[in-house]
Coordinates of C-alpha atoms in Angstrom, one line a residue:
Chain A
M1 CA -0.3 -61.0 -1.3
F2 CA -3.8 -62.0 0.0
E3 CA -6.2 -64.5 -1.5
Q4 CA -9.4 -62.8 -0.5
L5 CA -10.5 -59.6 1.1
G6 CA -13.8 -59.8 3.0
L7 CA -15.1 -56.2 2.9
I8 CA -17.9 -55.3 5.3
G9 CA -19.2 -51.9 4.4
C10 CA -18.8 -51.0 0.7
G11 CA -19.0 -47.2 1.2
L12 CA -16.4 -44.5 0.6
M13 CA -13.7 -45.9 3.0
G14 CA -14.2 -49.6 2.3
G15 CA -14.7 -49.2 -1.4
S16 CA -11.5 -47.0 -1.7
F17 CA -9.5 -49.6 0.3
A18 CA -10.7 -52.4 -2.0
L19 CA -9.8 -50.4 -5.1
A20 CA -6.4 -49.5 -3.7
L21 CA -5.6 -53.1 -2.6
K22 CA -6.6 -54.3 -6.1
R23 CA -4.5 -51.7 -7.9
A24 CA -1.5 -52.6 -5.8
G25 CA -1.9 -56.2 -6.8
L26 CA -2.3 -57.2 -3.1
V27 CA -5.5 -59.2 -3.4
K28 CA -6.9 -61.7 -5.8
R29 CA -10.6 -61.5 -5.0
V30 CA -12.8 -59.1 -3.0
V31 CA -16.1 -60.4 -1.5
G32 CA -18.2 -57.6 -0.2
Y33 CA -21.2 -57.0 2.0
S34 CA -23.2 -53.9 2.8
K35 CA -26.2 -53.6 5.0
S36 CA -28.0 -52.1 2.0
P37 CA -28.2 -54.7 -0.9
S38 CA -28.3 -51.8 -3.4
T39 CA -25.0 -50.6 -2.2
T40 CA -23.4 -54.0 -2.5
E41 CA -24.8 -54.4 -6.0
R42 CA -23.5 -51.0 -7.0
A43 CA -20.1 -51.9 -5.6
R44 CA -20.0 -55.0 -7.8
Q45 CA -21.2 -53.1 -10.9
M46 CA -18.5 -50.6 -10.3
G47 CA -15.8 -53.3 -10.0
V48 CA -15.1 -52.3 -6.4
I49 CA -15.9 -55.9 -5.3
D50 CA -15.9 -59.1 -7.3
V51 CA -18.6 -61.0 -5.4
E52 CA -21.7 -59.9 -3.4
A53 CA -22.1 -61.7 -0.1
P54 CA -25.6 -62.0 1.4
S55 CA -24.3 -61.5 5.0
A56 CA -21.3 -60.2 6.9
L57 CA -20.5 -63.8 7.9
L58 CA -20.4 -65.0 4.3
A59 CA -18.2 -62.1 3.3
V60 CA -15.7 -63.3 5.9
S61 CA -15.9 -67.0 4.8
G62 CA -12.7 -67.9 3.0
A63 CA -11.1 -64.5 3.6
D64 CA -7.5 -64.1 4.8
I65 CA -7.9 -60.3 5.3
V66 CA -11.1 -58.6 6.5
L67 CA -11.8 -54.9 6.6
L68 CA -14.7 -53.5 8.7
A69 CA -15.7 -50.2 7.2
V70 CA -18.9 -49.5 9.1
P71 CA -20.0 -46.7 11.3
V72 CA -18.2 -47.2 14.7
A73 CA -21.5 -47.8 16.5
A74 CA -22.0 -50.8 14.2
T75 CA -18.7 -52.4 15.1
E76 CA -19.9 -54.6 17.9
A77 CA -22.9 -56.0 16.0
T78 CA -20.6 -56.6 13.0
L79 CA -18.0 -58.5 15.0
K80 CA -20.8 -60.6 16.6
A81 CA -22.1 -61.4 13.1
I82 CA -18.7 -62.7 11.9
R83 CA -17.1 -64.1 15.1
H84 CA -17.8 -67.8 14.3
L85 CA -15.5 -67.6 11.2
V86 CA -12.7 -65.5 12.8
N87 CA -9.5 -67.4 13.3
N88 CA -6.0 -66.5 14.4
D89 CA -4.5 -66.5 10.9
M90 CA -7.0 -63.9 9.6
L91 CA -6.0 -60.3 9.6
I92 CA -9.0 -58.2 10.7
M93 CA -8.8 -54.4 10.6
D94 CA -11.2 -51.5 11.0
V95 CA -11.1 -47.9 9.8
G96 CA -13.1 -46.2 12.6
S97 CA -12.4 -42.6 13.7
T98 CA -12.6 -43.6 17.4
K99 CA -10.6 -46.4 18.9
R100 CA -11.4 -47.0 22.6
D101 CA -15.0 -48.0 21.9
V102 CA -13.9 -50.2 19.0
V103 CA -11.3 -52.0 21.1
D104 CA -13.8 -52.4 23.9
S105 CA -16.3 -54.0 21.5
A106 CA -13.6 -56.3 20.1
R107 CA -12.5 -57.4 23.6
R108 CA -16.1 -58.3 24.4
V109 CA -16.9 -60.1 21.2
L110 CA -13.7 -61.7 19.8
R111 CA -12.3 -63.0 23.1
D112 CA -9.7 -65.7 22.3
H113 CA -9.4 -64.4 18.7
I114 CA -8.8 -60.8 19.6
G115 CA -5.2 -61.2 18.6
S116 CA -6.2 -61.1 14.9
F117 CA -7.8 -57.7 15.2
V118 CA -5.6 -54.7 14.5
P119 CA -7.5 -51.4 15.2
C120 CA -6.7 -48.8 12.5
H121 CA -7.6 -45.2 11.8
P122 CA -6.6 -43.8 8.4
I123 CA -6.5 -40.0 8.6
T124 CA -8.4 -39.4 5.4
G125 CA -11.9 -38.9 4.1
K126 CA -14.1 -36.8 1.9
E127 CA -17.1 -34.7 2.8
V128 CA -19.1 -36.9 0.5
S129 CA -19.9 -40.6 1.3
G130 CA -21.0 -43.6 -0.6
V131 CA -19.3 -46.1 -3.0
E132 CA -19.9 -43.7 -5.9
H133 CA -17.0 -41.6 -4.4
A134 CA -14.7 -44.6 -3.8
D135 CA -11.2 -43.6 -4.9
P136 CA -8.1 -45.8 -5.1
D137 CA -6.0 -42.7 -4.1
L138 CA -8.0 -41.9 -0.9
Y139 CA -5.3 -43.4 1.3
T140 CA -2.2 -42.5 -0.8
G141 CA 0.3 -40.5 1.2
K142 CA -1.9 -40.3 4.3
T143 CA -1.2 -41.3 7.9
V144 CA -2.7 -44.4 9.3
I145 CA -2.8 -44.9 13.1
L146 CA -2.7 -48.4 14.5
T147 CA -3.8 -48.8 18.1
P148 CA -2.9 -52.3 19.2
I149 CA -3.6 -53.7 22.6
E150 CA -1.6 -56.0 24.8
R151 CA -3.3 -59.1 23.3
T152 CA -2.8 -58.1 19.6
Q153 CA -0.6 -60.6 17.8
L154 CA 2.7 -59.1 16.8
A155 CA 2.6 -60.9 13.5
Q156 CA -0.8 -59.4 12.6
L157 CA 0.3 -55.9 13.7
R158 CA 3.3 -56.3 11.3
R159 CA 1.0 -57.5 8.4
A160 CA -1.3 -54.6 9.0
A161 CA 1.5 -52.1 8.9
E162 CA 2.8 -53.7 5.7
V163 CA -0.6 -53.5 4.0
W164 CA -0.9 -49.8 4.7
E165 CA 2.7 -49.1 3.8
A166 CA 2.1 -50.9 0.5
L167 CA -0.7 -48.3 -0.1
Q168 CA 1.9 -45.6 0.5
C169 CA 0.6 -44.7 3.9
H170 CA 2.7 -43.4 6.8
V171 CA 2.0 -45.8 9.7
V172 CA 2.0 -44.5 13.3
Q173 CA 1.3 -46.5 16.5
M174 CA -0.2 -45.3 19.7
S175 CA -2.6 -46.4 22.5
P176 CA -6.4 -46.2 21.9
D177 CA -6.7 -43.7 24.7
A178 CA -4.0 -41.4 23.4
H179 CA -5.6 -41.6 20.0
D180 CA -9.0 -40.6 21.2
A181 CA -7.8 -37.6 23.2
A182 CA -5.8 -36.3 20.2
F183 CA -8.6 -36.7 17.7
A184 CA -11.2 -35.2 20.1
A185 CA -9.0 -32.0 19.9
V186 CA -8.0 -31.9 16.2
S187 CA -10.9 -33.7 14.4
H188 CA -14.1 -34.4 16.5
L189 CA -14.2 -30.9 18.0
P190 CA -13.7 -29.1 14.7
H191 CA -16.5 -31.1 13.2
L192 CA -18.8 -30.3 16.2
I193 CA -18.0 -26.6 15.9
A194 CA -18.5 -26.6 12.1
F195 CA -22.0 -28.2 12.6
A196 CA -22.9 -25.8 15.4
L197 CA -21.7 -22.8 13.3
M198 CA -23.9 -23.8 10.4
N199 CA -26.9 -24.4 12.7
G200 CA -26.3 -21.0 14.5
I201 CA -26.5 -19.2 11.2
T202 CA -29.3 -21.0 9.5
G203 CA -31.4 -20.6 12.7
Q204 CA -31.4 -16.8 12.2
A205 CA -34.0 -14.9 10.1
S206 CA -31.2 -13.4 7.9
G207 CA -29.2 -16.7 7.8
K208 CA -29.8 -17.3 4.1
E209 CA -28.7 -13.8 3.2
F210 CA -25.6 -14.1 5.4
L211 CA -24.7 -17.3 3.7
S212 CA -25.0 -15.8 0.2
L213 CA -22.2 -13.4 1.1
A214 CA -19.7 -15.9 2.5
G215 CA -16.3 -16.2 0.8
P216 CA -13.3 -18.5 0.6
G217 CA -12.5 -18.4 4.3
F218 CA -16.0 -19.6 5.2
R219 CA -15.8 -22.2 2.4
D220 CA -12.7 -23.9 3.9
F221 CA -13.7 -23.4 7.5
T222 CA -17.1 -25.1 7.0
R223 CA -16.1 -27.8 4.5
I224 CA -16.2 -30.5 7.2
A225 CA -19.8 -29.4 8.1
A226 CA -21.0 -31.3 5.0
S227 CA -19.8 -34.6 6.5
D228 CA -22.0 -37.7 6.8
P229 CA -24.6 -37.3 9.7
K230 CA -24.8 -41.0 10.8
M231 CA -21.0 -41.5 10.8
W232 CA -20.5 -38.3 12.8
R233 CA -23.3 -39.0 15.2
D234 CA -21.6 -42.2 16.1
V235 CA -18.1 -40.7 16.4
L236 CA -19.3 -37.8 18.6
L237 CA -21.2 -40.1 20.9
A238 CA -18.4 -42.8 21.0
N239 CA -15.8 -40.3 22.1
R240 CA -18.1 -38.0 24.1
Q241 CA -15.9 -37.8 27.2
E242 CA -12.8 -36.5 25.5
L243 CA -14.9 -34.4 23.1
L244 CA -16.7 -32.6 25.9
E245 CA -13.4 -32.0 27.7
Q246 CA -11.9 -30.5 24.5
S247 CA -15.1 -28.4 23.8
G248 CA -14.7 -27.0 27.3
Q249 CA -11.1 -26.0 26.7
F250 CA -12.2 -24.4 23.4
Q251 CA -15.1 -22.4 25.0
R252 CA -12.8 -21.1 27.8
A253 CA -10.4 -19.9 25.1
L254 CA -13.2 -18.3 23.1
Q255 CA -14.7 -16.6 26.2
A256 CA -11.3 -15.2 27.1
M257 CA -11.0 -13.6 23.7
E258 CA -14.6 -12.3 23.9
A259 CA -13.7 -10.6 27.2
M260 CA -10.8 -8.9 25.5
I261 CA -13.1 -7.7 22.8
T262 CA -15.8 -6.5 25.2
N263 CA -13.2 -4.6 27.3
N264 CA -11.6 -3.2 24.1
N265 CA -8.3 -4.7 25.2
G266 CA -6.5 -4.4 21.8
E267 CA -3.1 -5.4 23.2
A268 CA -4.2 -8.6 24.8
L269 CA -6.4 -9.4 21.8
E270 CA -3.5 -8.9 19.3
E271 CA -1.2 -11.1 21.4
S272 CA -3.9 -13.8 21.6
I273 CA -4.5 -13.7 17.8
A274 CA -0.7 -13.6 17.2
S275 CA -0.2 -16.7 19.3
A276 CA -2.9 -18.6 17.3
S277 CA -1.5 -17.3 14.0
R278 CA 2.1 -18.4 14.8
A279 CA 0.9 -21.8 15.9
R280 CA -1.1 -22.3 12.7
A281 CA 1.5 -20.8 10.4
G282 CA 4.2 -23.1 11.9
W283 CA 2.0 -26.2 11.6
R284 CA 2.5 -28.7 8.8
M285 CA 0.4 -31.7 8.1
G286 CA 2.9 -34.2 9.3
F287 CA 3.9 -37.8 9.8
P288 CA 4.9 -38.3 13.4
K289 CA 7.7 -40.8 14.1
K290 CA 6.7 -44.3 15.1
Chain B
M1 CA -8.9 5.3 -17.6
F2 CA -7.3 7.1 -14.6
E3 CA -4.2 9.3 -14.7
Q4 CA -2.9 8.5 -11.3
L5 CA -3.7 6.1 -8.4
G6 CA -2.8 7.3 -5.0
L7 CA -2.2 4.1 -3.0
I8 CA -2.2 4.4 0.7
G9 CA -1.0 1.1 2.2
C10 CA 1.2 -1.0 -0.2
G11 CA 0.5 -4.4 1.4
L12 CA -1.3 -7.4 0.1
M13 CA -4.6 -5.8 -0.7
G14 CA -3.3 -2.4 -1.9
G15 CA -0.4 -3.9 -3.9
S16 CA -2.7 -6.4 -5.6
F17 CA -5.1 -3.6 -6.5
A18 CA -2.3 -1.6 -8.1
L19 CA -1.0 -4.6 -10.0
A20 CA -4.5 -5.4 -11.3
L21 CA -5.3 -1.8 -12.3
K22 CA -2.0 -1.6 -14.2
R23 CA -2.5 -4.9 -15.9
A24 CA -6.0 -3.9 -17.0
G25 CA -4.5 -0.7 -18.5
L26 CA -6.7 1.4 -16.2
V27 CA -4.1 3.7 -14.7
K28 CA -1.0 5.5 -16.1
R29 CA 0.9 6.0 -12.8
V30 CA 0.8 4.7 -9.3
V31 CA 2.1 6.8 -6.4
G32 CA 2.3 4.8 -3.2
Y33 CA 2.7 5.4 0.5
S34 CA 3.1 3.0 3.3
K35 CA 3.6 3.7 7.0
S36 CA 6.8 1.7 6.8
P37 CA 9.3 3.3 4.4
S38 CA 10.9 -0.2 3.7
T39 CA 7.5 -1.4 2.5
T40 CA 7.1 1.5 0.1
E41 CA 10.6 1.0 -1.2
R42 CA 9.9 -2.7 -1.7
A43 CA 6.7 -2.0 -3.5
R44 CA 8.6 0.3 -5.9
Q45 CA 11.3 -2.2 -6.5
M46 CA 8.7 -4.8 -7.3
G47 CA 7.0 -2.5 -9.8
V48 CA 3.8 -2.4 -7.7
I49 CA 4.1 1.4 -7.5
D50 CA 5.9 3.8 -9.8
V51 CA 6.7 6.5 -7.3
E52 CA 7.3 6.5 -3.5
A53 CA 5.4 9.3 -1.7
P54 CA 6.9 10.4 1.6
S55 CA 3.4 11.0 3.2
A56 CA -0.2 9.9 2.6
L57 CA -1.0 13.5 1.6
L58 CA 1.6 13.5 -1.1
A59 CA 0.4 10.1 -2.4
V60 CA -3.0 11.8 -3.0
S61 CA -1.6 14.9 -4.6
G62 CA -2.5 14.8 -8.3
A63 CA -4.4 11.5 -8.0
D64 CA -7.8 11.1 -9.6
I65 CA -8.3 7.7 -7.9
V66 CA -7.3 6.9 -4.3
L67 CA -7.3 3.6 -2.5
L68 CA -7.0 3.3 1.2
A69 CA -5.7 -0.2 2.0
V70 CA -4.8 0.2 5.7
P71 CA -6.1 -1.6 8.8
V72 CA -9.6 -0.4 9.5
A73 CA -8.6 1.2 12.8
A74 CA -6.2 3.5 10.8
T75 CA -8.9 4.7 8.5
E76 CA -9.8 7.9 10.4
A77 CA -6.1 9.0 10.9
T78 CA -5.5 8.3 7.2
L79 CA -8.5 10.4 6.1
K80 CA -7.4 13.2 8.4
A81 CA -3.9 13.1 6.8
I82 CA -5.3 13.5 3.2
R83 CA -8.4 15.6 3.7
H84 CA -6.9 18.9 2.5
L85 CA -6.3 17.5 -1.0
V86 CA -9.6 15.6 -1.3
N87 CA -12.0 17.1 -3.9
N88 CA -15.3 16.1 -5.4
D89 CA -13.8 14.8 -8.6
M90 CA -11.6 12.3 -6.9
L91 CA -12.8 8.8 -6.4
I92 CA -11.7 7.5 -3.0
M93 CA -12.3 3.9 -2.0
D94 CA -11.2 1.6 0.8
V95 CA -11.0 -2.2 1.2
G96 CA -11.8 -2.6 4.9
S97 CA -13.5 -5.7 6.2
T98 CA -15.9 -3.7 8.4
K99 CA -18.0 -0.8 7.0
R100 CA -20.0 1.0 9.8
D101 CA -16.9 2.2 11.6
V102 CA -15.2 3.2 8.3
V103 CA -18.3 5.2 7.2
D104 CA -18.5 6.9 10.6
S105 CA -14.9 7.9 10.3
A106 CA -15.4 9.3 6.8
R107 CA -18.5 11.3 7.9
R108 CA -16.5 12.9 10.8
V109 CA -13.4 13.7 8.7
L110 CA -14.4 14.3 5.1
R111 CA -17.6 16.3 5.8
D112 CA -18.5 18.2 2.5
H113 CA -16.3 15.9 0.4
I114 CA -17.8 12.7 1.7
G115 CA -19.6 12.3 -1.6
S116 CA -16.3 11.3 -3.2
F117 CA -15.8 8.3 -0.8
V118 CA -17.2 4.9 -1.8
P119 CA -16.8 2.3 0.9
C120 CA -15.8 -1.0 -0.5
H121 CA -15.2 -4.5 0.8
P122 CA -13.7 -7.0 -1.7
I123 CA -14.3 -10.6 -0.4
T124 CA -10.9 -11.9 -1.0
G125 CA -7.6 -12.2 0.9
K126 CA -4.8 -14.6 1.7
E127 CA -3.6 -16.0 5.0
V128 CA -0.3 -14.2 4.3
S129 CA 0.2 -10.5 4.3
G130 CA 2.7 -8.0 2.8
V131 CA 3.5 -6.6 -0.6
E132 CA 5.7 -9.8 -1.3
H133 CA 2.4 -11.6 -1.8
A134 CA 0.7 -9.0 -3.9
D135 CA -1.1 -10.7 -6.8
P136 CA -2.8 -9.1 -9.8
D137 CA -5.4 -12.0 -9.7
L138 CA -6.3 -11.5 -6.0
Y139 CA -9.6 -9.8 -7.0
T140 CA -10.4 -11.7 -10.2
G141 CA -13.8 -13.3 -10.1
K142 CA -14.4 -12.2 -6.5
T143 CA -17.4 -10.3 -5.0
V144 CA -16.9 -6.7 -4.0
I145 CA -19.5 -5.1 -1.7
L146 CA -20.1 -1.4 -2.0
T147 CA -21.8 0.3 1.0
P148 CA -22.7 3.8 -0.1
I149 CA -24.5 6.2 2.2
E150 CA -27.1 8.8 1.4
R151 CA -24.5 11.5 0.6
T152 CA -22.4 9.4 -1.7
Q153 CA -22.2 10.9 -5.2
L154 CA -24.0 8.7 -7.6
A155 CA -21.4 9.4 -10.2
Q156 CA -18.6 8.2 -7.9
L157 CA -20.6 5.1 -7.0
R158 CA -20.9 4.3 -10.7
R159 CA -17.2 4.8 -11.3
A160 CA -16.3 2.6 -8.3
A161 CA -18.5 -0.2 -9.7
E162 CA -17.0 0.2 -13.1
V163 CA -13.4 -0.1 -11.7
W164 CA -14.2 -3.3 -9.9
E165 CA -16.1 -4.7 -12.8
A166 CA -13.1 -4.0 -15.1
L167 CA -11.1 -6.2 -12.7
Q168 CA -13.7 -8.9 -13.3
C169 CA -15.3 -8.6 -9.9
H170 CA -19.0 -9.1 -9.1
V171 CA -20.3 -5.9 -7.5
V172 CA -23.0 -6.0 -4.9
Q173 CA -24.5 -3.0 -3.0
M174 CA -25.8 -3.0 0.6
S175 CA -26.0 -0.8 3.6
P176 CA -23.0 -0.6 6.0
D177 CA -25.2 -2.1 8.8
A178 CA -26.4 -5.1 6.8
H179 CA -22.8 -5.7 5.7
D180 CA -21.5 -5.7 9.2
A181 CA -24.1 -8.1 10.5
A182 CA -23.6 -10.6 7.6
F183 CA -19.8 -10.5 7.9
A184 CA -19.9 -11.0 11.7
A185 CA -21.7 -14.3 11.0
V186 CA -19.8 -15.6 8.0
S187 CA -16.3 -14.1 8.4
H188 CA -15.4 -12.5 11.7
L189 CA -16.9 -15.2 13.9
P190 CA -15.2 -18.1 12.0
H191 CA -11.9 -16.2 12.4
L192 CA -12.5 -15.7 16.2
I193 CA -13.4 -19.4 16.5
A194 CA -10.3 -20.5 14.6
F195 CA -8.0 -18.4 16.8
A196 CA -9.7 -19.7 19.9
L197 CA -9.5 -23.3 18.8
M198 CA -5.7 -23.0 18.2
N199 CA -5.2 -21.3 21.5
G200 CA -7.4 -24.0 23.3
I201 CA -5.2 -26.7 21.8
T202 CA -1.7 -25.1 22.3
G203 CA -2.7 -24.3 25.9
Q204 CA -2.7 -28.0 26.8
A205 CA 0.3 -30.1 27.8
S206 CA -0.3 -32.5 25.0
G207 CA -1.2 -29.8 22.5
K208 CA 1.9 -30.3 20.4
E209 CA 1.4 -34.0 20.0
F210 CA -2.3 -33.4 19.2
L211 CA -1.3 -31.0 16.4
S212 CA 1.2 -33.5 14.9
L213 CA -1.7 -35.9 14.2
A214 CA -4.1 -33.4 12.6
G215 CA -5.2 -34.1 9.1
P216 CA -6.8 -32.4 6.1
G217 CA -10.1 -31.5 7.9
F218 CA -8.1 -29.6 10.5
R219 CA -5.9 -28.0 7.8
D220 CA -8.8 -26.4 6.0
F221 CA -10.8 -25.6 9.2
T222 CA -7.9 -23.7 10.7
R223 CA -6.4 -22.1 7.6
I224 CA -7.9 -18.7 8.6
A225 CA -6.2 -18.9 12.0
A226 CA -2.9 -17.9 10.4
S227 CA -4.3 -14.5 9.4
D228 CA -2.6 -11.2 10.2
P229 CA -3.0 -10.3 14.0
K230 CA -3.1 -6.5 13.7
M231 CA -5.7 -6.6 10.9
W232 CA -7.9 -9.0 12.7
R233 CA -7.5 -7.3 16.1
D234 CA -9.0 -4.2 14.4
V235 CA -11.8 -6.0 12.6
L236 CA -12.9 -7.9 15.7
L237 CA -12.9 -4.7 17.8
A238 CA -14.5 -2.6 15.1
N239 CA -17.4 -4.9 14.7
R240 CA -17.6 -6.1 18.3
Q241 CA -21.4 -5.6 18.8
E242 CA -22.4 -7.8 15.8
L243 CA -19.6 -10.3 16.5
L244 CA -20.5 -10.9 20.1
E245 CA -24.2 -11.3 19.1
Q246 CA -23.1 -13.9 16.5
S247 CA -20.8 -15.6 18.9
G248 CA -23.7 -16.0 21.3
Q249 CA -25.8 -17.6 18.6
F250 CA -23.0 -20.0 17.9
Q251 CA -22.4 -20.9 21.5
R252 CA -26.1 -21.6 22.0
A253 CA -26.1 -23.9 19.0
L254 CA -22.9 -25.6 20.3
Q255 CA -24.3 -26.1 23.8
A256 CA -27.5 -27.6 22.4
M257 CA -25.5 -30.2 20.6
E258 CA -23.3 -30.8 23.7
A259 CA -26.6 -31.6 25.6
M260 CA -27.6 -34.1 23.0
I261 CA -24.2 -35.8 23.3
T262 CA -24.2 -35.8 27.1
N263 CA -27.8 -37.3 27.1
N264 CA -26.8 -39.8 24.4
N265 CA -29.7 -38.5 22.3
G266 CA -28.5 -40.0 19.0
E267 CA -31.7 -39.2 17.1
A268 CA -31.6 -35.4 17.9
L269 CA -27.9 -35.3 17.3
E270 CA -28.2 -37.0 13.9
E271 CA -31.0 -34.6 12.9
S272 CA -28.9 -31.6 14.1
I273 CA -25.8 -32.8 12.1
A274 CA -28.0 -33.6 9.1
S275 CA -29.4 -30.1 9.1
A276 CA -25.9 -28.5 9.2
S277 CA -24.7 -31.0 6.6
R278 CA -27.6 -30.2 4.2
A279 CA -27.1 -26.5 4.6
R280 CA -23.4 -26.7 3.9
A281 CA -23.7 -29.2 1.0
G282 CA -26.3 -27.0 -0.6
W283 CA -24.2 -23.8 -0.2
R284 CA -22.2 -22.4 -3.1
M285 CA -19.9 -19.4 -2.9
G286 CA -22.1 -17.1 -4.7
F287 CA -22.7 -13.7 -6.3
P288 CA -25.9 -12.2 -4.9
K289 CA -28.0 -10.0 -7.1
K290 CA -27.4 -6.3 -7.0

């Protein structure tokens, strides 16, 4: 049970965390701060937070648990804004989609207090953003990846795992680097592709007509293309090395299939599709072992 | 009301059509044929068809409505097998995902009776195939595109539209060429990309671990990668010219975004994502005007 959650960033991810923590009876009071005062105010009106803080630092004042729910590129500035109130008893977590850059920022800024910081990535989201869409069930049943470093306090790592487990999450632990490589492949690249596909179509004279004919396959394939531009700009830039590597792997696979099509090589094409189809049909959204 | 449906191909698409037609009370008897005798038998056991025909020709014998529900590459051979019983009063339709190649085959084979043939593409499907998954609601509420040619009998075109409308479909009419260009962009290319993405990941040493971490975005994005290999081999080959053109458009859009990432051009990247995000957020699966 925590006394006070200091919530920095009262959007979809942060707001949903506050609602879930309150519903689980894990926190007495939520003090929230968002860069935009109107967001903070709306969060309070909606009951997502109890008290509006006029700065990130004041949101942390008196908190025993802090959640950073800001775009990953804002992590370093946010940590700088709060570092004077960070202490070793405070549990600090983030929810960023990339981890190496977040850990690097935390090392640079928090220094002696970095042991309080547990980097987290909950595998959840919506294609809409904003506190209006905050949902106490956003995290329920989802996987949360913790990427501690050698200086992370074991006690804080345990507390972080307990908080997420109390929200019915499946907690997985891995290194920041392994995390970033995996998510470049299964999340960041699919987003980049979905954005590029939409832009490739709308850039054509008949693009509008094409879109009017699209069906359920297209709907599901492009759902992630509606994601938040600022958040994804930051993620794609923060993980650019792994992302470009994965994009290269993908383009080589695509061009190999294009060659089969150009050469009318039905046998190779069928085998290539069958291999993809088997892999996808056998895949289940899973909860890897710790 | 039809006396007898001759169903050639008792799989997901054909079986679902037979079930829907029966439920709507539009047909008295369904005579079915599939290349695999065990499929035909299963279709009869399931009540999808009433009578098993030992050949495509015998499935057509006595039919006043015929549905070809075979892989598009099998269209020409199927039409050859039935052409001796085709007459001008019979309504013949197909459900193929490409239309120019189907129309070309019909022109070559049906000649004087081509007026009976109404090329159709219902925008529906499942990522599983086979008569076991036949579903009388597969077509309900979906768009069906009719691509008549200059020699199509107007009376047969009207009957075809009436059949689909009786199954609560939204009927749209366009040329075979316009159809193939649009579906290269919004269906065939997304399938090709989804296959290539799966192959790009599984081809890597850590591919299995990557997949174990994938979440709901990946699930929806890759759903179509589990599609039937034979069917999609045929579609991708049949529409190769338009598909490769669309794949080129896509790769140019992807490489433009990669350049923004490489050059750390956050402003251009955000604008590019925002443009894709707006286009997708504003899109609704729609029913274009006739």
